[in-house]
Amino acid sequence: MNSKFVFYILFLTAVYSLRAQEIRGFGSFAGYISNDEFKRNTIFEAGAGIECSLNEFIKPEISVSYFFMGLKDEKWKESQDVAILKKNAAALGLSFAPKIYFWKSIDEEGSETSYFAAPKFSMSRIMASGMYTSGVNSERQKIGDWQHFFGLSLGMDFPLSEANSNSLAFTLNFTKLDFGKTLKRLRHNEADYNDAMVGFTAIYYFGL
C-alpha cells in the first residue's frame, strides 16, 4: 500500500508537470495546537513542494514535510526509586493536494488576494523512541509506523510580484495525523495524545 501511494504521487507529479501552464516551488512552516503532553503545546511542520497551475482555478500541489516536537517526560514512584520515561517523536510525510482557488478580491489600490481550499491526502512515517530508567534498570525502545490520513487547508494568497510568480499565503489547517497511535505503544507510557490537529501555516511561493 505504501509503495502504491508513492508511485501514485510520482505519477501525478509527472502528469501535472507536463500539463501545467506554470510551475512554482514553495516552502512552508506550520504550528499545530496540541495538548499539554507536548512541550509548548505545539507540533511543528516544515515542508517544501511544487504547485502545478492547470488553469486559473485548479493548482494541484505535491509536497514533502517533516513534523517535529518536544515531549514531556513521565515520572512516577516505583518501590524505592523514581522511574522516568523520556520520549521523542517525529514524522516524515508525502502529500498530494488538489488545491482549488474559488474567489479573488481586489482592493481600491489594486492589491489582489486569492482564496483557496486544499484537501490533502498524505502518507507519513512516524518514528518514536522511549528511554525508561528506574534505579539501575534501563530500557530503550524504538517504534515506527506508517499512517495514511486526510487533511484540509483553507487559505489566502497574497501576490508579491506583478506576474504573481512570487506570493505569500497563510492557511488554517486540519489534519488527522495521529502521533498518539504510535506513542501509546511505548512500554510504560501512560500519557494521552491528540488524534486530530488544528494549526496555521505560512507558505512562500516562488517561480521556477
C-alpha positions as protocol buffer text, in pm:
chain_id: "A"
residue {
  index: 1
  type: MET
  ca { x: 0 y: 0 z: 0 }
}
residue {
  index: 2
  type: ASN
  ca { x: 281 y: 242 z: 87 }
}
residue {
  index: 3
  type: SER
  ca { x: 472 y: 177 z: -237 }
}
residue {
  index: 4
  type: LYS
  ca { x: 150 y: 225 z: -436 }
}
residue {
  index: 5
  type: PHE
  ca { x: 93 y: 563 z: -269 }
}
residue {
  index: 6
  type: VAL
  ca { x: 446 y: 679 z: -351 }
}
residue {
  index: 7
  type: PHE
  ca { x: 410 y: 562 z: -712 }
}
residue {
  index: 8
  type: TYR
  ca { x: 75 y: 745 z: -736 }
}
residue {
  index: 9
  type: ILE
  ca { x: 232 y: 1071 z: -610 }
}
residue {
  index: 10
  type: LEU
  ca { x: 526 y: 1041 z: -851 }
}
residue {
  index: 11
  type: PHE
  ca { x: 289 y: 967 z: -1138 }
}
residue {
  index: 12
  type: LEU
  ca { x: 76 y: 1273 z: -1056 }
}
residue {
  index: 13
  type: THR
  ca { x: 391 y: 1486 z: -1035 }
}
residue {
  index: 14
  type: ALA
  ca { x: 493 y: 1381 z: -1388 }
}
residue {
  index: 15
  type: VAL
  ca { x: 143 y: 1429 z: -1534 }
}
residue {
  index: 16
  type: TYR
  ca { x: 79 y: 1769 z: -1380 }
}
residue {
  index: 17
  type: SER
  ca { x: 428 y: 1894 z: -1463 }
}
residue {
  index: 18
  type: LEU
  ca { x: 369 y: 1815 z: -1831 }
}
residue {
  index: 19
  type: ARG
  ca { x: 24 y: 1974 z: -1836 }
}
residue {
  index: 20
  type: ALA
  ca { x: 94 y: 2275 z: -1616 }
}
residue {
  index: 21
  type: GLN
  ca { x: 81 y: 2626 z: -1757 }
}
residue {
  index: 22
  type: GLU
  ca { x: 308 y: 2737 z: -1474 }
}
residue {
  index: 23
  type: ILE
  ca { x: 508 y: 2559 z: -1203 }
}
residue {
  index: 24
  type: ARG
  ca { x: 600 y: 2721 z: -873 }
}
residue {
  index: 25
  type: GLY
  ca { x: 808 y: 2591 z: -586 }
}
residue {
  index: 26
  type: PHE
  ca { x: 723 y: 2663 z: -224 }
}
residue {
  index: 27
  type: GLY
  ca { x: 849 y: 2632 z: 131 }
}
residue {
  index: 28
  type: SER
  ca { x: 623 y: 2624 z: 434 }
}
residue {
  index: 29
  type: PHE
  ca { x: 627 y: 2627 z: 813 }
}
residue {
  index: 30
  type: ALA
  ca { x: 333 y: 2533 z: 1036 }
}
residue {
  index: 31
  type: GLY
  ca { x: 240 y: 2508 z: 1401 }
}
residue {
  index: 32
  type: TYR
  ca { x: -37 y: 2278 z: 1529 }
}
residue {
  index: 33
  type: ILE
  ca { x: -215 y: 2313 z: 1861 }
}
residue {
  index: 34
  type: SER
  ca { x: -171 y: 2006 z: 2083 }
}
residue {
  index: 35
  type: ASN
  ca { x: -240 y: 1904 z: 2443 }
}
residue {
  index: 36
  type: ASP
  ca { x: -10 y: 1963 z: 2740 }
}
residue {
  index: 37
  type: GLU
  ca { x: 179 y: 1635 z: 2692 }
}
residue {
  index: 38
  type: PHE
  ca { x: 371 y: 1823 z: 2419 }
}
residue {
  index: 39
  type: LYS
  ca { x: 620 y: 2094 z: 2511 }
}
residue {
  index: 40
  type: ARG
  ca { x: 481 y: 2439 z: 2428 }
}
residue {
  index: 41
  type: ASN
  ca { x: 154 y: 2259 z: 2343 }
}
residue {
  index: 42
  type: THR
  ca { x: 269 y: 2268 z: 1981 }
}
residue {
  index: 43
  type: ILE
  ca { x: 370 y: 2034 z: 1698 }
}
residue {
  index: 44
  type: PHE
  ca { x: 575 y: 2194 z: 1419 }
}
residue {
  index: 45
  type: GLU
  ca { x: 590 y: 2109 z: 1048 }
}
residue {
  index: 46
  type: ALA
  ca { x: 844 y: 2225 z: 786 }
}
residue {
  index: 47
  type: GLY
  ca { x: 770 y: 2145 z: 422 }
}
residue {
  index: 48
  type: ALA
  ca { x: 859 y: 2203 z: 58 }
}
residue {
  index: 49
  type: GLY
  ca { x: 699 y: 2115 z: -274 }
}
residue {
  index: 50
  type: ILE
  ca { x: 571 y: 2226 z: -612 }
}
residue {
  index: 51
  type: GLU
  ca { x: 246 y: 2380 z: -734 }
}
residue {
  index: 52
  type: CYS
  ca { x: 133 y: 2295 z: -1089 }
}
residue {
  index: 53
  type: SER
  ca { x: -107 y: 2550 z: -1233 }
}
residue {
  index: 54
  type: LEU
  ca { x: -350 y: 2378 z: -1473 }
}
residue {
  index: 55
  type: ASN
  ca { x: -568 y: 2688 z: -1508 }
}
residue {
  index: 56
  type: GLU
  ca { x: -674 y: 2993 z: -1307 }
}
residue {
  index: 57
  type: PHE
  ca { x: -868 y: 2787 z: -1053 }
}
residue {
  index: 58
  type: ILE
  ca { x: -706 y: 2442 z: -1026 }
}
residue {
  index: 59
  type: LYS
  ca { x: -347 y: 2427 z: -898 }
}
residue {
  index: 60
  type: PRO
  ca { x: -254 y: 2086 z: -751 }
}
residue {
  index: 61
  type: GLU
  ca { x: 34 y: 2063 z: -505 }
}
residue {
  index: 62
  type: ILE
  ca { x: 275 y: 1782 z: -421 }
}
residue {
  index: 63
  type: SER
  ca { x: 495 y: 1817 z: -114 }
}
residue {
  index: 64
  type: VAL
  ca { x: 718 y: 1655 z: 145 }
}
residue {
  index: 65
  type: SER
  ca { x: 717 y: 1759 z: 509 }
}
residue {
  index: 66
  type: TYR
  ca { x: 882 y: 1691 z: 842 }
}
residue {
  index: 67
  type: PHE
  ca { x: 692 y: 1704 z: 1173 }
}
residue {
  index: 68
  type: PHE
  ca { x: 885 y: 1761 z: 1494 }
}
residue {
  index: 69
  type: MET
  ca { x: 802 y: 1839 z: 1858 }
}
residue {
  index: 70
  type: GLY
  ca { x: 914 y: 1815 z: 2218 }
}
residue {
  index: 71
  type: LEU
  ca { x: 753 y: 1562 z: 2453 }
}
residue {
  index: 72
  type: LYS
  ca { x: 736 y: 1594 z: 2829 }
}
residue {
  index: 73
  type: ASP
  ca { x: 900 y: 1327 z: 3044 }
}
residue {
  index: 74
  type: GLU
  ca { x: 685 y: 1100 z: 3259 }
}
residue {
  index: 75
  type: LYS
  ca { x: 788 y: 1043 z: 3621 }
}
residue {
  index: 76
  type: TRP
  ca { x: 638 y: 815 z: 3887 }
}
residue {
  index: 77
  type: LYS
  ca { x: 732 y: 629 z: 4203 }
}
residue {
  index: 78
  type: GLU
  ca { x: 840 y: 263 z: 4176 }
}
residue {
  index: 79
  type: SER
  ca { x: 923 y: 94 z: 4508 }
}
residue {
  index: 80
  type: GLN
  ca { x: 1217 y: 298 z: 4640 }
}
residue {
  index: 81
  type: ASP
  ca { x: 1308 y: 451 z: 4304 }
}
residue {
  index: 82
  type: VAL
  ca { x: 1176 y: 726 z: 4080 }
}
residue {
  index: 83
  type: ALA
  ca { x: 1101 y: 594 z: 3731 }
}
residue {
  index: 84
  type: ILE
  ca { x: 1145 y: 823 z: 3431 }
}
residue {
  index: 85
  type: LEU
  ca { x: 1031 y: 776 z: 3071 }
}
residue {
  index: 86
  type: LYS
  ca { x: 1189 y: 1013 z: 2819 }
}
residue {
  index: 87
  type: LYS
  ca { x: 1020 y: 1021 z: 2477 }
}
residue {
  index: 88
  type: ASN
  ca { x: 1086 y: 1158 z: 2129 }
}
residue {
  index: 89
  type: ALA
  ca { x: 880 y: 1153 z: 1811 }
}
residue {
  index: 90
  type: ALA
  ca { x: 894 y: 1287 z: 1455 }
}
residue {
  index: 91
  type: ALA
  ca { x: 735 y: 1213 z: 1117 }
}
residue {
  index: 92
  type: LEU
  ca { x: 833 y: 1240 z: 751 }
}
residue {
  index: 93
  type: GLY
  ca { x: 542 y: 1277 z: 507 }
}
residue {
  index: 94
  type: LEU
  ca { x: 446 y: 1288 z: 139 }
}
residue {
  index: 95
  type: SER
  ca { x: 126 y: 1465 z: 32 }
}
residue {
  index: 96
  type: PHE
  ca { x: -94 y: 1546 z: -267 }
}
residue {
  index: 97
  type: ALA
  ca { x: -341 y: 1836 z: -253 }
}
residue {
  index: 98
  type: PRO
  ca { x: -578 y: 1925 z: -543 }
}
residue {
  index: 99
  type: LYS
  ca { x: -584 y: 2295 z: -449 }
}
residue {
  index: 100
  type: ILE
  ca { x: -880 y: 2494 z: -579 }
}
residue {
  index: 101
  type: TYR
  ca { x: -899 y: 2876 z: -594 }
}
residue {
  index: 102
  type: PHE
  ca { x: -1262 y: 2980 z: -551 }
}
residue {
  index: 103
  type: TRP
  ca { x: -1257 y: 3359 z: -503 }
}
residue {
  index: 104
  type: LYS
  ca { x: -1042 y: 3662 z: -579 }
}
residue {
  index: 105
  type: SER
  ca { x: -1072 y: 4015 z: -440 }
}
residue {
  index: 106
  type: ILE
  ca { x: -903 y: 4340 z: -546 }
}
residue {
  index: 107
  type: ASP
  ca { x: -892 y: 4642 z: -316 }
}
residue {
  index: 108
  type: GLU
  ca { x: -902 y: 5011 z: -415 }
}
residue {
  index: 109
  type: GLU
  ca { x: -522 y: 5020 z: -454 }
}
residue {
  index: 110
  type: GLY
  ca { x: -529 y: 4724 z: -692 }
}
residue {
  index: 111
  type: SER
  ca { x: -384 y: 4474 z: -444 }
}
residue {
  index: 112
  type: GLU
  ca { x: -509 y: 4123 z: -514 }
}
residue {
  index: 113
  type: THR
  ca { x: -599 y: 3848 z: -267 }
}
residue {
  index: 114
  type: SER
  ca { x: -693 y: 3494 z: -372 }
}
residue {
  index: 115
  type: TYR
  ca { x: -879 y: 3245 z: -153 }
}
residue {
  index: 116
  type: PHE
  ca { x: -839 y: 2869 z: -184 }
}
residue {
  index: 117
  type: ALA
  ca { x: -928 y: 2531 z: -37 }
}
residue {
  index: 118
  type: ALA
  ca { x: -689 y: 2236 z: -48 }
}
residue {
  index: 119
  type: PRO
  ca { x: -796 y: 1885 z: 58 }
}
residue {
  index: 120
  type: LYS
  ca { x: -479 y: 1691 z: 130 }
}
residue {
  index: 121
  type: PHE
  ca { x: -410 y: 1319 z: 101 }
}
residue {
  index: 122
  type: SER
  ca { x: -96 y: 1216 z: 290 }
}
residue {
  index: 123
  type: MET
  ca { x: 123 y: 928 z: 394 }
}
residue {
  index: 124
  type: SER
  ca { x: 374 y: 964 z: 678 }
}
residue {
  index: 125
  type: ARG
  ca { x: 634 y: 755 z: 852 }
}
residue {
  index: 126
  type: ILE
  ca { x: 609 y: 819 z: 1227 }
}
residue {
  index: 127
  type: MET
  ca { x: 914 y: 743 z: 1439 }
}
residue {
  index: 128
  type: ALA
  ca { x: 900 y: 731 z: 1818 }
}
residue {
  index: 129
  type: SER
  ca { x: 1154 y: 635 z: 2083 }
}
residue {
  index: 130
  type: GLY
  ca { x: 1148 y: 595 z: 2459 }
}
residue {
  index: 131
  type: MET
  ca { x: 1415 y: 567 z: 2729 }
}
residue {
  index: 132
  type: TYR
  ca { x: 1290 y: 418 z: 3057 }
}
residue {
  index: 133
  type: THR
  ca { x: 1506 y: 429 z: 3371 }
}
residue {
  index: 134
  type: SER
  ca { x: 1431 y: 315 z: 3726 }
}
residue {
  index: 135
  type: GLY
  ca { x: 1720 y: 289 z: 3968 }
}
residue {
  index: 136
  type: VAL
  ca { x: 1991 y: 83 z: 3797 }
}
residue {
  index: 137
  type: ASN
  ca { x: 1746 y: -56 z: 3539 }
}
residue {
  index: 138
  type: SER
  ca { x: 1709 y: 99 z: 3194 }
}
residue {
  index: 139
  type: GLU
  ca { x: 1528 y: 10 z: 2874 }
}
residue {
  index: 140
  type: ARG
  ca { x: 1537 y: 170 z: 2530 }
}
residue {
  index: 141
  type: GLN
  ca { x: 1264 y: 124 z: 2268 }
}
residue {
  index: 142
  type: LYS
  ca { x: 1209 y: 244 z: 1910 }
}
residue {
  index: 143
  type: ILE
  ca { x: 884 y: 218 z: 1712 }
}
residue {
  index: 144
  type: GLY
  ca { x: 796 y: 311 z: 1354 }
}
residue {
  index: 145
  type: ASP
  ca { x: 451 y: 324 z: 1192 }
}
residue {
  index: 146
  type: TRP
  ca { x: 306 y: 420 z: 854 }
}
residue {
  index: 147
  type: GLN
  ca { x: -11 y: 629 z: 852 }
}
residue {
  index: 148
  type: HIS
  ca { x: -238 y: 737 z: 567 }
}
residue {
  index: 149
  type: PHE
  ca { x: -455 y: 1034 z: 659 }
}
residue {
  index: 150
  type: PHE
  ca { x: -668 y: 1318 z: 527 }
}
residue {
  index: 151
  type: GLY
  ca { x: -631 y: 1691 z: 586 }
}
residue {
  index: 152
  type: LEU
  ca { x: -787 y: 2020 z: 475 }
}
residue {
  index: 153
  type: SER
  ca { x: -643 y: 2370 z: 438 }
}
residue {
  index: 154
  type: LEU
  ca { x: -828 y: 2699 z: 384 }
}
residue {
  index: 155
  type: GLY
  ca { x: -612 y: 2992 z: 290 }
}
residue {
  index: 156
  type: MET
  ca { x: -540 y: 3334 z: 143 }
}
residue {
  index: 157
  type: ASP
  ca { x: -271 y: 3402 z: -117 }
}
residue {
  index: 158
  type: PHE
  ca { x: -108 y: 3747 z: -149 }
}
residue {
  index: 159
  type: PRO
  ca { x: 97 y: 3813 z: -468 }
}
residue {
  index: 160
  type: LEU
  ca { x: 441 y: 3968 z: -417 }
}
residue {
  index: 161
  type: SER
  ca { x: 525 y: 4025 z: -786 }
}
residue {
  index: 162
  type: GLU
  ca { x: 337 y: 4163 z: -1087 }
}
residue {
  index: 163
  type: ALA
  ca { x: 339 y: 3827 z: -1265 }
}
residue {
  index: 164
  type: ASN
  ca { x: 213 y: 3657 z: -945 }
}
residue {
  index: 165
  type: SER
  ca { x: 503 y: 3413 z: -965 }
}
residue {
  index: 166
  type: ASN
  ca { x: 603 y: 3500 z: -608 }
}
residue {
  index: 167
  type: SER
  ca { x: 344 y: 3512 z: -333 }
}
residue {
  index: 168
  type: LEU
  ca { x: 286 y: 3464 z: 39 }
}
residue {
  index: 169
  type: ALA
  ca { x: -3 y: 3252 z: 168 }
}
residue {
  index: 170
  type: PHE
  ca { x: -149 y: 3185 z: 511 }
}
residue {
  index: 171
  type: THR
  ca { x: -369 y: 2884 z: 585 }
}
residue {
  index: 172
  type: LEU
  ca { x: -584 y: 2731 z: 856 }
}
residue {
  index: 173
  type: ASN
  ca { x: -524 y: 2355 z: 863 }
}
residue {
  index: 174
  type: PHE
  ca { x: -696 y: 2044 z: 989 }
}
residue {
  index: 175
  type: THR
  ca { x: -516 y: 1709 z: 980 }
}
residue {
  index: 176
  type: LYS
  ca { x: -581 y: 1357 z: 1111 }
}
residue {
  index: 177
  type: LEU
  ca { x: -214 y: 1265 z: 1161 }
}
residue {
  index: 178
  type: ASP
  ca { x: -219 y: 1079 z: 1494 }
}
residue {
  index: 179
  type: PHE
  ca { x: 107 y: 1059 z: 1690 }
}
residue {
  index: 180
  type: GLY
  ca { x: -83 y: 901 z: 1979 }
}
residue {
  index: 181
  type: LYS
  ca { x: -128 y: 569 z: 1796 }
}
residue {
  index: 182
  type: THR
  ca { x: 249 y: 526 z: 1790 }
}
residue {
  index: 183
  type: LEU
  ca { x: 344 y: 685 z: 2123 }
}
residue {
  index: 184
  type: LYS
  ca { x: 88 y: 481 z: 2318 }
}
residue {
  index: 185
  type: ARG
  ca { x: 269 y: 164 z: 2206 }
}
residue {
  index: 186
  type: LEU
  ca { x: 582 y: 262 z: 2400 }
}
residue {
  index: 187
  type: ARG
  ca { x: 616 y: 42 z: 2708 }
}
residue {
  index: 188
  type: HIS
  ca { x: 549 y: 224 z: 3037 }
}
residue {
  index: 189
  type: ASN
  ca { x: 373 y: 510 z: 2858 }
}
residue {
  index: 190
  type: GLU
  ca { x: 65 y: 643 z: 3042 }
}
residue {
  index: 191
  type: ALA
  ca { x: 20 y: 976 z: 2863 }
}
residue {
  index: 192
  type: ASP
  ca { x: -266 y: 1060 z: 2627 }
}
residue {
  index: 193
  type: TYR
  ca { x: -226 y: 1244 z: 2298 }
}
residue {
  index: 194
  type: ASN
  ca { x: -433 y: 1421 z: 2032 }
}
residue {
  index: 195
  type: ASP
  ca { x: -579 y: 1224 z: 1742 }
}
residue {
  index: 196
  type: ALA
  ca { x: -655 y: 1532 z: 1529 }
}
residue {
  index: 197
  type: MET
  ca { x: -472 y: 1861 z: 1493 }
}
residue {
  index: 198
  type: VAL
  ca { x: -563 y: 2219 z: 1402 }
}
residue {
  index: 199
  type: GLY
  ca { x: -293 y: 2466 z: 1307 }
}
residue {
  index: 200
  type: PHE
  ca { x: -170 y: 2756 z: 1096 }
}
residue {
  index: 201
  type: THR
  ca { x: 79 y: 2765 z: 809 }
}
residue {
  index: 202
  type: ALA
  ca { x: 285 y: 3035 z: 634 }
}
residue {
  index: 203
  type: ILE
  ca { x: 382 y: 2945 z: 275 }
}
residue {
  index: 204
  type: TYR
  ca { x: 621 y: 3126 z: 39 }
}
residue {
  index: 205
  type: TYR
  ca { x: 572 y: 3052 z: -333 }
}
residue {
  index: 206
  type: PHE
  ca { x: 838 y: 3130 z: -595 }
}
residue {
  index: 207
  type: GLY
  ca { x: 855 y: 3095 z: -971 }
}
residue {
  index: 208
  type: LEU
  ca { x: 1065 y: 2820 z: -1130 }
}
